[in-house]
Structure formats: structure tokens, C-alpha cells
Amino acid sequence: MDGAEMNIYAKVKEAGPLLSVRGLSKFYGSRIGCADVSFDLFPGEVLGIVGESGSGKSTLLSCLAGHQAPDEGGIVFDGRDMFAMAEPERRRLARSEQAFVHQSPRDGLRMGVSAGGNIGERLMAVGGRNYGAIRETALDWLGRVEIDGARIDDRPSAFSGGMQQRLQIARNLVTAPRLVFMDEPTGGLDVSVQARLLDLLRGLVRDLGLSVVLVTHDLAVVRLLAHRLMVMKSGHVVEQGLTDQVLDDPQHGYTQLLVSSVLQV
Amino acid sequence: MTTASMPVEAESYNFAYLDEQTKRMLRRAILKALAVPGYQVPFASREMPMPYGWGTGGVQVSAACLVPEDRLKVIDQGADDTTNAVSIRKFFQRTAGVAVTEATTEASLIQTRHRIPETPLTEDQILVYQVPIPEPLRFLEPRETETRRMHALEEYGLMHVKLYEDIARHGEITNSYAWPVMAHDRYVMTPSPIPKFDNPKLSDSPAVQLFGAGREARIHALPPYTKVVSLDFEDHPFVASKADHECEICGSRESYLDEVITDDQGGRMFVCSDTDFCGSRSAALETERS
Ligand SMILES: Nc1ncnc2c1ncn2[C@@H]1O[C@H](COP(=O)(O)OP(=O)(O)O)[C@@H](O)[C@H]1O
Ligand SMILES: [Mg+2]
Ligand SMILES: [Zn+2]
């Protein structure tokens, strides 16, 4: 991250965290999913979560997004206790102020619905009832994720993997959420396609001032996108700090192994 | 179906076919459905002596409502004399011994497939619809666990996605039948495959409206005077359209018309789909003239 961005980062920090997580644990029987995770995420900040396979990244993310109930701990989003909230309100938040980008576009798109309908769904879910306006917004978003507007009535099944993933991103960002969860958003894509998607994501995150919790096993992805980094091992956070610091000067033995690529992640 | 010559009081059947247990279960479901307009109430659907698709849901609901004093009318696509309507009517004559009629104004209970009568209904009437697919969200979300949750949490964005897709693909919402509605500002429901022309009649009706789906084992309902709104977009509003013709028998411009093929030279004409309405109107005009 360059100096200018660091300044913005310092400024937004004064506003207080958008997401506060304390002592979050999730067990699968006697097995640890994630244990005692605490962090704050500030507006406009991208938090990367890295760790080898099975370290608890997806478990943590799904608890944060409300897809699973944790066994212990608390989550406060924008001053609101997520667990004191009734399910309708939590789901309303989840489709307006929050978003979730899945690794597989199939999990995050409606494959039987046109690109325009996919982007429009969240708008309609929050009360959009003007067809022309929904369509215009969908066209605008197709442009922003570099999909030809002429494809608006095509189904995602006719799209390439990279296009599908960009469509999933547009579908999620259309309601201008403040917090976006991403689980390996570039996983499963060719390297060149990955690079383009990362560029695009980077631009969107900056332009929209998004806060992001980004799970990946790819250190190159966090190096490019994440302001801050959390390293997980066996469900526990073993190290966290500014991305460059953690990657260039890892303190924990496990992080050192991760960075030196000794570990197969 | 064979027509038993036995009197109704004979032991062969309980009144209106169903045993008391089943009727009680159905009536509970109906009351629950009336208490929560548009909400789909599951019930233990029984085997009926007719195939699914022949209105077994409607028949069970009718059977649960019928009392000896009732006068029954059965219509299919607006007509009293189609095979389906005739066999259901005969079934209840045989098992309940109730009086039957073809006149909308004389009926206390009307079972229908695909139409709402043209003649305005009253507070003394029950309209029972035969429903093939009670879940309007099914098209885009096949998982019932999900659709139930959507109803519970009033998450109806998906319903509009369906309408959006129609306009995107065809330039307009293509449902000319089963146009989805919002009941009592709360539940999205299907009015069963009635033409959209009939949708306005759903709203604020003095009659009790009951919807029975046999294969799917669901009942939903509209109590009298319930607000029912057809879903649409501001810039693609719902229009209760019909063929722009007049009935060639009674001359009505207001009633819903069927296009009937009259010969094998491609001759066709428009006539009222509601045969009782058309007949009564023709008779009245005849009297006026003479
Ligand atoms: N549904 C589940 N049931 C049982 N154990 C699970 C389940 N999901 C994950 N786990 C276990 O929890 C731990 C963390 O898994 P996960 O969160 O998927 O890690 P990651 O995303 O970092 O690969 C692992 O030991 C995994 O086997
Ligand atoms: Mg994972
Ligand atoms: Zn007529």
C-alpha cells in the first residue's frame, strides 16, 4: 500500500470500526473450526485472511456472514449486535449492506436467470419496482465489470468462468453494500484471468470505499488487495498486522514458513 | 365414475365422501388459511376417486365445506358442461345429495377451474379454486425449504426477477394466466391459472375464496374483502386485458371471451367463457325485445 492510501486509512480509523469481532469460536463436535478470533475492520479497509487448507478460513467467514452460527463470541456490525438481531433483519442486512462473493460463481449466481436479472435481483429485493431503472443500473454494472452490455439478456451459463465471476461481483455490489465477504474470489481461474479480476476488484474496492474480508490461500492476492492480514493455523489467529509488515517481516514461525512457500498452501 | 343409485343416507359414504376425521383436519387447515390470507397451509391430502389434475384439491376443500343446505355449481374454464365439471358435480350429487345449479346467483358454493364468474359474488357464497401449483416462487427456486423461508421473511425479490425476465425476453410480462398477487400486503400467492382479466375480482370480494392443491397438499385462502394486488413494475403496470371483441352470442364487451373454432375452414368466433353469464344475458335481451 502506498503512502496516500495509508493516510486515508488513518483517517477512516477515527470513524470507528464497521465490524467488530470478539472471541468468535466454532466447533464441529470436538474438532475446532475456528477459535477465539477477534479483530476490528474499519470502513474502507480490506482484511485478508490467509492460512493453509483446513486452518479455519471458510468457517470464520461463514460465521461472519451469518451463514453459520458460531458457538461463542460476538459480532457487531455498524453498532448493531448481529446475534441480538431477529432473522428477518439479519437477512435484510445481508442482502443490502453486506454481500458475499463465492469462490464458485455457480454458488453465487442464478444460472437460469439472465445477467440483467442476476444483477437486478438485489435491487428488486430491496424494493426496486421500476423495470427501466433496474435495467439501466444493470447495464451500468455490466460496464463496470467489463462485460459487454449487449450480453444483458444472456444467461451466465453462456459466459466464461472469468465473466461469471465478474457478474457475481456486479450482482453483489449493485446495492452498494458496505461490507463484502469474499471466499477465494480468484480461485479456479486461469492466471491471466485472475490478474484481470484482481485489477478490477482493486479498482472497485477503492472507488466504492468497500470494506472487505477476503479469504485466500494466495499470498499474491492479499499482497495486492489487503491492507491488513490475519494468519490462521488450526483455527487460531497466529499473527495479524499490516500486510506488508506481515509478509516482509513475519514474526510467527508458521507465517515464516507460509511466506517462504515451504508450506504447500 | 359410476353413478350409484343408492340414496345418500346409505352407509356407503359419509356426507360429501370424506370421513369426519378428514373433514375436521381439512376444516382446520381452511380456517388457518383464512386467518393468514395467502399463506399456504399444508394438509394431509387424501386419495380421491379421480386423478390428480382433475381438481382433487378443490374437491377436498369443497367436501369439507359442503352442508346439506348447499347449492353447488361447478365450472371448468367458465363452463358448467365440460367433462371435468360434470363429473365433479355428479360426484357431489351422489355423495352429498346436495342441490346443484348452473346459475351463479343461486349457488352457495362454486368450485372452479380457471375462471371467476362474471356475475359479482356475494357474502353468502364460497368460491373454491382448483390449484395445480400453489407455490408462485417455484419457477426460480425449486427448493421448498428456501421458498418457505422467503415467504416467512417476506423476501419476494425473486418474484419480481421472474417478471423482469419476462419483460426482458418478451417485452412484457407473459403470464396471461396465474399472474402472481400480493394478498393483504403480506403473502405473495398464485390465484391459480385464472386469466389475468379475472385478477381484479380477487380483491375486496364479498365471497370467501379457498384454493386447494391436491397433489401438492396445500390450501390457501382469501377471507372476504381482502386486498389483493397484482404484482407489476411502475413502468410495466398490470393490465387486466381480454380479447378486444364482443361476445357474438350476447354482445357483451365486458366479459372474458374464448375464441371458438366453428368449422374446419378456420372459421372462428368470440363468445363468453362464462356460459351462465352469456346465457342469462341472452335470455334477458330476448325478453326485452319481445
Ligand atoms: N461442515 C464441517 N463439518 C465438520 N468439520 C468441518 C466442517 N467444515 C470445516 N470443518 C473442519 O474445520 C476445520 C476448518 O475448516 P475450513 O474452515 O474449511 O478451513 P479452510 O477454509 O481454511 O480450508 C477443518 O479441520 C475442517 O476439517
Ligand atoms: Mg476454505
Ligand atoms: Zn356472451
Coordinates of C-alpha atoms and ligand atoms in Angstrom, one line a residue:
Chain A
M1 CA 0.0 0.0 0.0
D2 CA 1.4 3.4 -0.9
G3 CA 1.6 6.4 1.4
A4 CA -1.6 8.2 0.1
E5 CA -3.7 5.2 0.8
M6 CA -2.2 4.8 4.3
N7 CA -3.3 8.4 5.0
I8 CA -6.9 7.6 4.1
Y9 CA -6.6 4.5 6.2
A10 CA -5.5 6.6 9.2
K11 CA -8.4 9.0 8.7
V12 CA -11.2 6.4 8.5
K13 CA -9.9 4.7 11.6
E14 CA -11.1 7.7 13.6
A15 CA -14.7 6.8 12.5
G16 CA -14.7 3.6 14.5
P17 CA -14.9 0.0 13.2
L18 CA -17.6 -1.1 10.8
L19 CA -17.2 -4.7 12.0
S20 CA -16.0 -5.8 15.5
V21 CA -15.5 -9.5 16.2
R22 CA -14.7 -10.8 19.7
G23 CA -13.8 -14.2 20.8
L24 CA -15.5 -16.0 17.9
S25 CA -15.4 -19.8 18.1
K26 CA -17.0 -22.5 16.1
F27 CA -16.6 -26.2 16.8
Y28 CA -17.6 -29.2 14.7
G29 CA -18.1 -31.7 17.5
S30 CA -14.8 -31.9 19.2
R31 CA -12.9 -30.5 16.2
I32 CA -12.0 -26.8 16.1
G33 CA -13.4 -24.8 13.1
C34 CA -12.1 -21.5 14.4
A35 CA -11.2 -20.5 17.9
D36 CA -11.2 -17.2 19.8
V37 CA -11.0 -14.9 16.8
S38 CA -11.1 -11.2 17.5
F39 CA -10.5 -8.2 15.2
D40 CA -11.8 -4.9 14.1
L41 CA -12.5 -3.9 10.5
F42 CA -12.6 -0.2 9.6
P43 CA -14.6 1.4 6.8
G44 CA -12.7 1.1 3.5
E45 CA -10.4 -1.5 4.9
V46 CA -9.5 -4.8 3.3
L47 CA -8.7 -7.6 5.7
G48 CA -7.0 -10.6 4.2
I49 CA -7.3 -14.0 5.9
V50 CA -4.6 -16.5 4.9
G51 CA -3.6 -19.9 6.1
E52 CA -3.2 -23.4 4.8
S53 CA -6.2 -25.6 3.9
G54 CA -8.2 -26.6 6.9
S55 CA -6.9 -23.7 9.0
G56 CA -10.5 -22.3 9.6
K57 CA -10.7 -19.5 7.0
S58 CA -14.0 -20.6 5.4
T59 CA -15.5 -21.4 8.8
L60 CA -14.7 -18.0 10.1
L61 CA -16.0 -16.3 7.0
S62 CA -19.3 -18.2 7.1
C63 CA -19.8 -17.2 10.7
L64 CA -19.1 -13.6 10.0
A65 CA -21.6 -13.6 7.1
G66 CA -24.3 -15.3 9.2
H67 CA -24.3 -18.5 7.2
Q68 CA -23.4 -20.5 10.3
A69 CA -24.0 -19.7 14.0
P70 CA -20.8 -19.6 16.0
D71 CA -20.6 -21.4 19.4
E72 CA -19.1 -18.5 21.2
G73 CA -18.3 -14.8 20.7
G74 CA -19.9 -11.7 19.4
I75 CA -20.1 -9.8 16.1
V76 CA -21.1 -6.1 16.0
F77 CA -21.8 -4.6 12.6
D78 CA -22.1 -0.9 12.4
G79 CA -23.0 -0.7 16.0
R80 CA -25.6 -3.5 15.8
D81 CA -25.2 -6.8 17.6
M82 CA -25.7 -9.4 14.9
F83 CA -26.8 -12.1 17.3
A84 CA -29.4 -9.9 19.2
M85 CA -30.9 -9.2 15.8
A86 CA -34.1 -11.1 14.5
E87 CA -33.5 -13.3 11.5
P88 CA -35.5 -11.0 9.0
E89 CA -33.4 -8.0 9.9
R90 CA -30.2 -10.0 9.7
R91 CA -31.2 -11.3 6.2
R92 CA -32.2 -7.8 5.1
L93 CA -28.8 -6.6 6.2
A94 CA -27.2 -9.5 4.4
R95 CA -28.8 -8.5 1.1
S96 CA -28.5 -4.7 1.3
E97 CA -25.5 -3.6 3.4
Q98 CA -23.5 -6.8 3.1
A99 CA -22.5 -9.1 0.2
F100 CA -20.9 -12.5 -0.2
V101 CA -18.8 -13.4 -3.2
H102 CA -18.4 -17.2 -3.5
Q103 CA -15.4 -19.0 -4.9
S104 CA -17.6 -20.7 -7.5
P105 CA -19.9 -18.4 -9.5
R106 CA -22.4 -21.2 -9.6
D107 CA -22.9 -20.8 -5.8
G108 CA -23.4 -17.0 -6.2
L109 CA -25.4 -16.7 -9.4
R110 CA -28.7 -17.8 -10.6
M111 CA -27.6 -19.8 -13.7
G112 CA -31.2 -19.9 -15.1
V113 CA -31.6 -16.1 -15.0
S114 CA -30.2 -13.5 -17.4
A115 CA -27.2 -11.4 -16.5
G116 CA -29.6 -8.4 -16.1
G117 CA -31.9 -10.4 -13.8
N118 CA -28.9 -11.6 -11.8
I119 CA -27.8 -8.0 -11.2
G120 CA -31.3 -6.7 -10.7
E121 CA -32.3 -9.3 -8.0
R122 CA -30.9 -7.4 -5.1
L123 CA -32.4 -4.2 -6.3
M124 CA -35.8 -5.8 -6.5
A125 CA -35.3 -7.5 -3.2
V126 CA -34.9 -4.1 -1.5
G127 CA -38.0 -2.7 -3.3
G128 CA -36.9 -1.7 -6.8
R129 CA -40.1 -1.7 -8.9
N130 CA -39.1 0.3 -12.0
Y131 CA -38.0 -2.0 -14.8
G132 CA -36.3 0.7 -16.8
A133 CA -34.3 1.9 -13.8
I134 CA -33.3 -1.7 -12.9
R135 CA -32.2 -2.3 -16.4
E136 CA -30.2 0.9 -16.6
T137 CA -28.4 0.1 -13.4
A138 CA -27.7 -3.5 -14.6
L139 CA -26.2 -2.1 -17.8
D140 CA -24.1 0.3 -15.8
W141 CA -22.8 -2.5 -13.7
L142 CA -22.1 -4.8 -16.6
G143 CA -19.9 -1.9 -17.9
R144 CA -18.1 -1.6 -14.6
V145 CA -17.2 -5.2 -14.5
E146 CA -16.2 -5.1 -18.2
I147 CA -19.0 -7.2 -19.6
D148 CA -20.5 -6.1 -22.9
G149 CA -23.9 -4.5 -22.3
A150 CA -25.2 -6.5 -25.3
R151 CA -24.9 -9.6 -23.1
I152 CA -27.5 -8.3 -20.6
D153 CA -30.2 -10.8 -21.6
D154 CA -27.8 -13.8 -21.9
R155 CA -27.7 -16.4 -19.1
P156 CA -24.5 -16.8 -17.2
S157 CA -24.2 -20.4 -18.4
A158 CA -23.1 -18.8 -21.7
F159 CA -20.3 -16.9 -20.0
S160 CA -16.7 -17.8 -19.5
G161 CA -15.5 -18.5 -15.9
G162 CA -14.0 -15.1 -15.6
M163 CA -17.1 -13.3 -16.9
Q164 CA -19.2 -15.3 -14.5
Q165 CA -17.1 -14.3 -11.6
R166 CA -17.3 -10.6 -12.7
L167 CA -21.0 -10.9 -13.0
Q168 CA -21.2 -12.4 -9.5
I169 CA -19.3 -9.3 -8.3
A170 CA -21.6 -6.9 -10.1
R171 CA -24.7 -8.8 -8.6
N172 CA -23.3 -8.3 -5.2
L173 CA -22.1 -4.8 -5.4
V174 CA -25.2 -3.3 -7.1
T175 CA -26.9 -2.3 -3.8
A176 CA -23.7 -0.6 -2.7
P177 CA -23.0 -2.8 0.3
R178 CA -20.6 -1.5 2.9
L179 CA -19.1 -4.9 3.8
V180 CA -18.2 -7.6 1.3
F181 CA -17.1 -11.1 2.2
M182 CA -15.1 -12.9 -0.4
D183 CA -14.0 -16.6 -0.3
E184 CA -11.2 -17.3 -2.7
P185 CA -12.7 -15.0 -5.4
T186 CA -9.9 -15.7 -7.9
G187 CA -9.6 -19.4 -7.1
G188 CA -10.3 -21.7 -10.0
L189 CA -9.4 -19.1 -12.7
D190 CA -6.5 -19.1 -15.1
V191 CA -3.6 -16.9 -14.1
S192 CA -4.2 -14.2 -16.7
V193 CA -7.9 -14.1 -15.9
Q194 CA -7.0 -13.9 -12.3
A195 CA -4.8 -10.9 -12.8
R196 CA -7.6 -9.0 -14.7
L197 CA -10.1 -9.8 -11.9
L198 CA -7.7 -8.7 -9.2
D199 CA -7.2 -5.4 -11.0
L200 CA -10.9 -4.9 -11.4
L201 CA -11.6 -5.8 -7.7
R202 CA -8.8 -3.4 -6.6
G203 CA -10.4 -0.5 -8.6
L204 CA -13.9 -1.3 -7.3
V205 CA -12.8 -1.5 -3.7
R206 CA -11.0 1.8 -3.9
D207 CA -13.8 3.6 -5.9
L208 CA -16.6 2.4 -3.7
G209 CA -14.7 2.6 -0.4
L210 CA -15.7 -1.0 0.3
S211 CA -14.8 -2.8 3.5
V212 CA -13.8 -6.4 2.6
V213 CA -13.0 -9.6 4.5
L214 CA -11.1 -11.6 1.9
V215 CA -10.2 -15.2 2.4
T216 CA -7.5 -16.7 0.2
H217 CA -4.6 -19.1 0.2
D218 CA -2.8 -17.0 -2.4
L219 CA -0.4 -14.5 -0.9
A220 CA -0.1 -12.6 -4.2
V221 CA -3.8 -11.8 -3.9
V222 CA -3.6 -10.4 -0.4
R223 CA -0.4 -8.5 -1.3
L224 CA -2.3 -6.7 -4.0
L225 CA -5.7 -6.2 -2.2
A226 CA -5.4 -6.4 1.5
H227 CA -4.4 -3.5 3.8
R228 CA -4.2 -5.8 6.8
L229 CA -3.6 -9.5 7.2
M230 CA -4.6 -12.2 9.6
V231 CA -2.8 -15.5 9.5
M232 CA -4.6 -18.6 10.7
K233 CA -3.4 -22.0 11.8
S234 CA -5.6 -24.8 13.2
G235 CA -8.4 -22.4 13.7
H236 CA -6.4 -19.9 15.6
V237 CA -5.1 -16.5 14.5
V238 CA -1.4 -16.7 15.0
E239 CA -0.4 -13.3 13.6
Q240 CA -2.0 -10.2 12.4
G241 CA -0.8 -6.8 11.2
L242 CA -0.3 -4.6 8.1
T243 CA 0.0 -6.7 5.0
D244 CA 3.5 -5.6 4.0
Q245 CA 4.8 -5.9 7.5
V246 CA 3.5 -9.4 8.0
L247 CA 4.7 -10.6 4.6
D248 CA 8.1 -8.9 4.7
D249 CA 8.8 -9.4 8.3
P250 CA 6.8 -12.3 9.6
Q251 CA 7.1 -12.9 13.4
H252 CA 5.4 -16.2 13.9
G253 CA 7.2 -19.3 12.8
Y254 CA 4.2 -20.6 10.9
T255 CA 3.9 -17.3 8.9
Q256 CA 7.6 -17.5 8.1
L257 CA 7.0 -20.9 6.7
L258 CA 4.0 -19.7 4.8
V259 CA 5.8 -16.7 3.3
S260 CA 8.9 -18.8 2.3
S261 CA 6.5 -21.1 0.5
V262 CA 7.9 -24.0 2.3
L263 CA 4.3 -24.9 3.2
Q264 CA 2.0 -26.1 0.4
V265 CA -1.0 -23.8 0.8
Chain B
M1 CA -67.2 -42.8 -12.2
T2 CA -70.2 -45.0 -11.7
T3 CA -73.3 -43.3 -10.5
A4 CA -74.6 -45.2 -7.5
S5 CA -78.4 -45.4 -7.4
M6 CA -78.3 -45.8 -3.6
P7 CA -79.7 -43.0 -1.5
V8 CA -77.2 -40.7 0.1
E9 CA -78.1 -41.8 3.6
A10 CA -76.9 -45.3 2.9
E11 CA -73.7 -46.4 4.7
S12 CA -71.6 -46.4 1.5
Y13 CA -70.3 -42.9 2.1
N14 CA -70.2 -40.3 4.8
F15 CA -71.8 -37.0 3.8
A16 CA -69.8 -35.5 1.0
Y17 CA -67.5 -38.5 0.8
L18 CA -64.9 -37.7 3.4
D19 CA -64.9 -39.2 6.9
E20 CA -65.3 -36.9 9.9
Q21 CA -61.6 -37.1 10.8
T22 CA -60.5 -35.9 7.4
K23 CA -63.1 -33.2 7.3
R24 CA -62.0 -31.9 10.7
M25 CA -58.4 -31.8 9.5
L26 CA -59.4 -30.0 6.3
R27 CA -61.5 -27.5 8.1
R28 CA -58.7 -26.7 10.5
A29 CA -56.4 -26.1 7.5
I30 CA -59.1 -23.9 5.8
L31 CA -59.6 -21.8 9.0
K32 CA -55.9 -21.4 9.3
A33 CA -55.6 -20.4 5.7
L34 CA -58.4 -17.8 6.2
A35 CA -56.7 -16.4 9.2
V36 CA -53.4 -15.8 7.3
P37 CA -54.5 -14.7 3.8
G38 CA -52.3 -16.0 1.0
Y39 CA -50.3 -18.3 3.3
Q40 CA -50.0 -21.9 2.1
V41 CA -51.2 -24.3 4.7
P42 CA -50.1 -28.0 4.4
F43 CA -52.8 -30.6 4.8
A44 CA -52.9 -34.4 4.6
S45 CA -54.3 -34.8 1.0
R46 CA -56.4 -37.8 0.6
E47 CA -56.8 -40.1 -2.4
M48 CA -59.9 -39.1 -4.2
P49 CA -61.8 -41.2 -6.7
M50 CA -60.4 -39.1 -9.6
P51 CA -56.9 -38.5 -10.9
Y52 CA -54.7 -35.6 -9.8
G53 CA -55.1 -32.7 -12.2
W54 CA -58.9 -33.3 -12.1
G55 CA -59.3 -31.0 -9.1
T56 CA -58.7 -33.3 -6.2
G57 CA -57.6 -30.3 -4.1
G58 CA -60.7 -28.3 -4.9
V59 CA -62.9 -31.4 -4.4
Q60 CA -61.5 -32.0 -0.9
V61 CA -62.0 -28.3 0.1
S62 CA -65.5 -28.4 -1.3
A63 CA -66.2 -31.6 0.5
A64 CA -65.0 -30.1 3.8
C65 CA -67.3 -27.0 3.3
L66 CA -70.5 -28.6 1.9
V67 CA -73.5 -28.9 4.2
P68 CA -76.9 -30.4 3.2
E69 CA -78.4 -27.0 2.6
D70 CA -75.8 -26.0 0.0
R71 CA -76.5 -25.5 -3.7
L72 CA -73.4 -26.4 -5.7
K73 CA -72.2 -25.0 -9.0
V74 CA -69.1 -26.4 -10.8
I75 CA -67.3 -24.7 -13.7
D76 CA -64.3 -25.5 -15.8
Q77 CA -63.0 -22.6 -17.9
G78 CA -66.3 -20.9 -17.2
A79 CA -68.5 -23.7 -18.5
D80 CA -70.8 -26.0 -16.4
D81 CA -71.0 -28.7 -19.1
T82 CA -67.3 -29.8 -19.6
T83 CA -66.4 -33.4 -18.6
N84 CA -64.5 -32.2 -15.6
A85 CA -67.2 -30.0 -14.2
V86 CA -69.9 -32.6 -14.9
S87 CA -68.1 -35.4 -13.1
I88 CA -67.3 -33.3 -10.1
R89 CA -70.9 -32.1 -9.9
K90 CA -72.2 -35.7 -10.2
F91 CA -69.7 -36.8 -7.6
F92 CA -71.2 -34.4 -5.0
Q93 CA -74.8 -35.1 -6.0
R94 CA -74.0 -38.7 -5.3
T95 CA -72.0 -38.4 -2.1
A96 CA -73.7 -35.4 -0.6
G97 CA -77.0 -35.3 -2.3
V98 CA -76.7 -31.5 -2.5
A99 CA -78.8 -29.5 -4.9
V100 CA -76.9 -28.3 -7.9
T101 CA -77.3 -25.3 -10.2
E102 CA -75.7 -23.6 -13.2
A103 CA -76.8 -20.2 -12.1
T104 CA -74.1 -18.2 -10.3
T105 CA -76.6 -16.2 -8.4
E106 CA -78.3 -19.4 -7.0
A107 CA -75.1 -21.2 -5.9
S108 CA -73.9 -21.1 -2.3
L109 CA -70.7 -22.9 -3.2
I110 CA -68.9 -22.7 -6.5
Q111 CA -66.0 -24.9 -7.4
T112 CA -64.0 -23.6 -10.3
R113 CA -61.1 -24.3 -12.5
H114 CA -59.5 -21.4 -14.5
R115 CA -62.2 -18.7 -14.0
I116 CA -64.0 -16.4 -11.6
P117 CA -67.7 -16.0 -12.6
E118 CA -68.6 -12.7 -14.3
T119 CA -71.6 -12.2 -12.1
P120 CA -70.4 -10.5 -8.9
L121 CA -70.3 -12.8 -5.9
T122 CA -71.9 -12.2 -2.6
E123 CA -71.2 -12.6 1.1
D124 CA -73.3 -15.8 1.1
Q125 CA -71.0 -17.6 -1.4
I126 CA -67.8 -19.6 -1.2
L127 CA -65.6 -19.9 -4.3
V128 CA -63.3 -22.9 -4.3
Y129 CA -60.4 -22.9 -6.8
Q130 CA -58.6 -26.0 -8.2
V131 CA -54.9 -25.3 -7.9
P132 CA -52.2 -27.2 -9.8
I133 CA -49.1 -25.5 -8.4
P134 CA -49.6 -23.4 -5.3
E135 CA -46.1 -22.0 -5.0
P136 CA -45.5 -19.0 -7.2
L137 CA -41.8 -18.9 -6.4
R138 CA -41.3 -22.5 -7.6
F139 CA -40.2 -21.4 -11.1
L140 CA -37.0 -19.9 -9.9
E141 CA -36.4 -21.6 -6.6
P142 CA -37.2 -25.3 -6.7
R143 CA -36.2 -25.9 -3.0
E144 CA -39.2 -25.8 -0.8
T145 CA -37.1 -25.1 2.3
E146 CA -36.0 -21.9 0.6
T147 CA -39.4 -20.8 -0.7
R148 CA -40.9 -21.3 2.7
R149 CA -38.2 -19.1 4.2
M150 CA -38.8 -16.5 1.6
H151 CA -42.5 -16.3 2.5
A152 CA -41.7 -16.3 6.2
L153 CA -39.3 -13.4 5.8
E154 CA -41.2 -11.6 3.1
E155 CA -38.2 -11.9 0.7
Y156 CA -40.0 -11.5 -2.6
G157 CA -37.3 -10.1 -4.8
L158 CA -37.2 -13.3 -6.7
M159 CA -40.9 -12.9 -7.8
H160 CA -40.0 -9.7 -9.5
V161 CA -36.9 -11.3 -11.1
K162 CA -39.4 -13.7 -12.8
L163 CA -41.4 -10.7 -14.0
Y164 CA -38.2 -8.9 -15.0
E165 CA -37.1 -11.9 -17.1
D166 CA -40.5 -11.9 -18.9
I167 CA -40.2 -8.3 -19.9
A168 CA -36.5 -8.7 -20.9
R169 CA -37.3 -11.7 -23.0
H170 CA -40.8 -10.9 -24.4
G171 CA -41.2 -7.2 -24.0
E172 CA -44.0 -7.7 -21.5
I173 CA -45.0 -9.9 -18.6
T174 CA -46.2 -13.1 -20.3
N175 CA -48.4 -14.5 -17.6
S176 CA -51.8 -14.3 -19.2
Y177 CA -52.8 -16.9 -16.5
A178 CA -51.7 -17.3 -12.9
W179 CA -50.5 -13.7 -12.6
P180 CA -49.0 -13.6 -9.1
V181 CA -50.6 -11.4 -6.5
M182 CA -49.8 -9.9 -3.0
A183 CA -52.5 -10.8 -0.5
H184 CA -53.3 -8.5 2.4
D185 CA -49.9 -6.7 1.9
R186 CA -48.1 -9.8 3.2
Y187 CA -48.0 -13.0 1.2
V188 CA -47.3 -13.5 -2.4
M189 CA -49.7 -16.1 -3.8
T190 CA -50.8 -17.6 -7.0
P191 CA -54.5 -17.1 -7.9
S192 CA -54.4 -20.5 -9.7
P193 CA -54.4 -20.3 -13.5
I194 CA -57.2 -17.9 -13.9
P195 CA -56.8 -15.4 -16.7
K196 CA -55.2 -12.1 -15.6
F197 CA -58.5 -10.5 -16.6
D198 CA -60.0 -12.1 -13.5
N199 CA -57.3 -10.8 -11.1
P200 CA -59.2 -7.6 -10.1
K201 CA -62.1 -9.7 -9.0
L202 CA -59.9 -11.4 -6.4
S203 CA -59.6 -8.2 -4.4
D204 CA -62.2 -7.0 -2.0
S205 CA -64.5 -9.8 -2.9
P206 CA -67.5 -10.3 -0.6
A207 CA -67.2 -14.1 -1.1
V208 CA -64.9 -16.5 0.8
Q209 CA -62.2 -17.7 -1.7
L210 CA -60.5 -21.0 -1.0
F211 CA -57.7 -22.5 -3.1
G212 CA -57.0 -26.3 -2.9
A213 CA -54.0 -28.0 -4.4
G214 CA -54.4 -31.8 -4.2
R215 CA -51.1 -33.2 -5.4
E216 CA -49.2 -30.6 -3.6
A217 CA -51.4 -30.8 -0.4
R218 CA -51.7 -27.1 0.2
I219 CA -54.6 -24.9 0.9
H220 CA -54.5 -21.1 0.8
A221 CA -57.4 -18.6 1.1
L222 CA -58.7 -15.1 0.9
P223 CA -61.3 -14.1 3.5
P224 CA -64.0 -11.7 2.3
Y225 CA -62.9 -8.2 1.5
T226 CA -59.2 -8.9 1.4
K227 CA -56.9 -6.5 -0.5
V228 CA -55.3 -8.4 -3.4
V229 CA -52.7 -6.6 -5.6
S230 CA -51.4 -8.0 -8.9
L231 CA -47.6 -7.7 -8.9
D232 CA -46.0 -5.4 -11.6
F233 CA -43.5 -2.7 -12.3
E234 CA -44.2 1.0 -12.2
D235 CA -43.3 1.3 -15.9
H236 CA -44.9 -2.0 -16.9
P237 CA -48.2 -1.9 -14.9
F238 CA -50.6 -4.8 -14.6
V239 CA -53.5 -4.6 -17.1
A240 CA -56.5 -6.9 -16.8
S241 CA -56.7 -7.4 -20.6
K242 CA -59.0 -9.6 -22.7
A243 CA -59.6 -10.1 -26.4
D244 CA -60.8 -6.8 -27.9
H245 CA -64.1 -8.2 -29.3
E246 CA -67.7 -8.5 -28.2
C247 CA -69.4 -11.8 -27.5
E248 CA -71.1 -13.0 -30.7
I249 CA -73.9 -14.6 -28.7
C250 CA -74.8 -12.0 -26.1
G251 CA -72.9 -9.0 -27.3
S252 CA -71.1 -8.3 -24.0
R253 CA -68.0 -6.2 -24.3
E254 CA -67.2 -6.6 -20.6
S255 CA -67.0 -10.4 -20.2
Y256 CA -63.9 -12.6 -20.8
L257 CA -64.1 -14.3 -24.2
D258 CA -63.0 -17.6 -25.5
E259 CA -62.0 -17.9 -29.2
V260 CA -64.0 -20.8 -30.5
I261 CA -63.3 -22.6 -33.8
T262 CA -66.6 -23.1 -35.6
D263 CA -65.7 -25.2 -38.6
D264 CA -62.8 -26.8 -40.3
Q265 CA -62.4 -23.9 -42.7
G266 CA -60.7 -21.9 -40.0
G267 CA -63.9 -20.1 -39.0
R268 CA -63.8 -18.7 -35.5
M269 CA -65.8 -16.6 -33.2
F270 CA -65.6 -14.9 -29.8
V271 CA -68.0 -16.0 -27.1
C272 CA -68.2 -15.5 -23.4
S273 CA -66.2 -18.1 -21.5
D274 CA -68.8 -17.9 -18.6
T275 CA -71.7 -19.8 -20.1
D276 CA -74.1 -19.0 -17.4
F277 CA -73.4 -15.2 -17.7
C278 CA -73.8 -15.5 -21.5
G279 CA -77.0 -17.5 -21.3
S280 CA -78.6 -15.2 -18.7
R281 CA -77.7 -12.1 -20.7
S282 CA -79.0 -13.6 -23.9
A283 CA -82.3 -14.5 -22.2
A284 CA -82.7 -11.1 -20.7
L285 CA -82.1 -9.4 -24.1
E286 CA -84.6 -11.8 -25.6
T287 CA -87.2 -10.8 -23.0
E288 CA -86.5 -7.1 -23.6
R289 CA -87.0 -7.5 -27.3
S290 CA -90.3 -9.4 -27.1
Ligands
LIG1 N1 -19.0 -28.9 7.9 C1 -18.0 -29.3 8.6 N2 -18.1 -30.4 9.4 C2 -17.1 -30.8 10.2 N3 -15.9 -30.3 10.1 C3 -15.7 -29.2 9.3 C4 -16.7 -28.7 8.5 N4 -16.2 -27.6 7.8 C5 -15.0 -27.5 8.2 N5 -14.6 -28.4 9.1 C6 -13.3 -28.6 9.7 O1 -13.0 -27.4 10.3 C7 -11.6 -27.0 10.1 C8 -11.5 -25.7 9.3 O2 -12.0 -25.9 8.0 P1 -12.3 -24.7 7.0 O3 -12.9 -23.6 7.7 O4 -12.9 -25.2 5.8 O5 -10.8 -24.3 6.6 P2 -10.2 -23.5 5.4 O6 -11.3 -22.8 4.7 O7 -9.1 -22.7 5.9 O8 -9.7 -24.6 4.5 C9 -11.0 -28.2 9.4 O9 -10.5 -29.1 10.3 C10 -12.2 -28.8 8.7 O10 -12.0 -30.2 8.5
MG2 MG -12.0 -22.8 2.5
ZN3 ZN -71.8 -13.8 -24.2

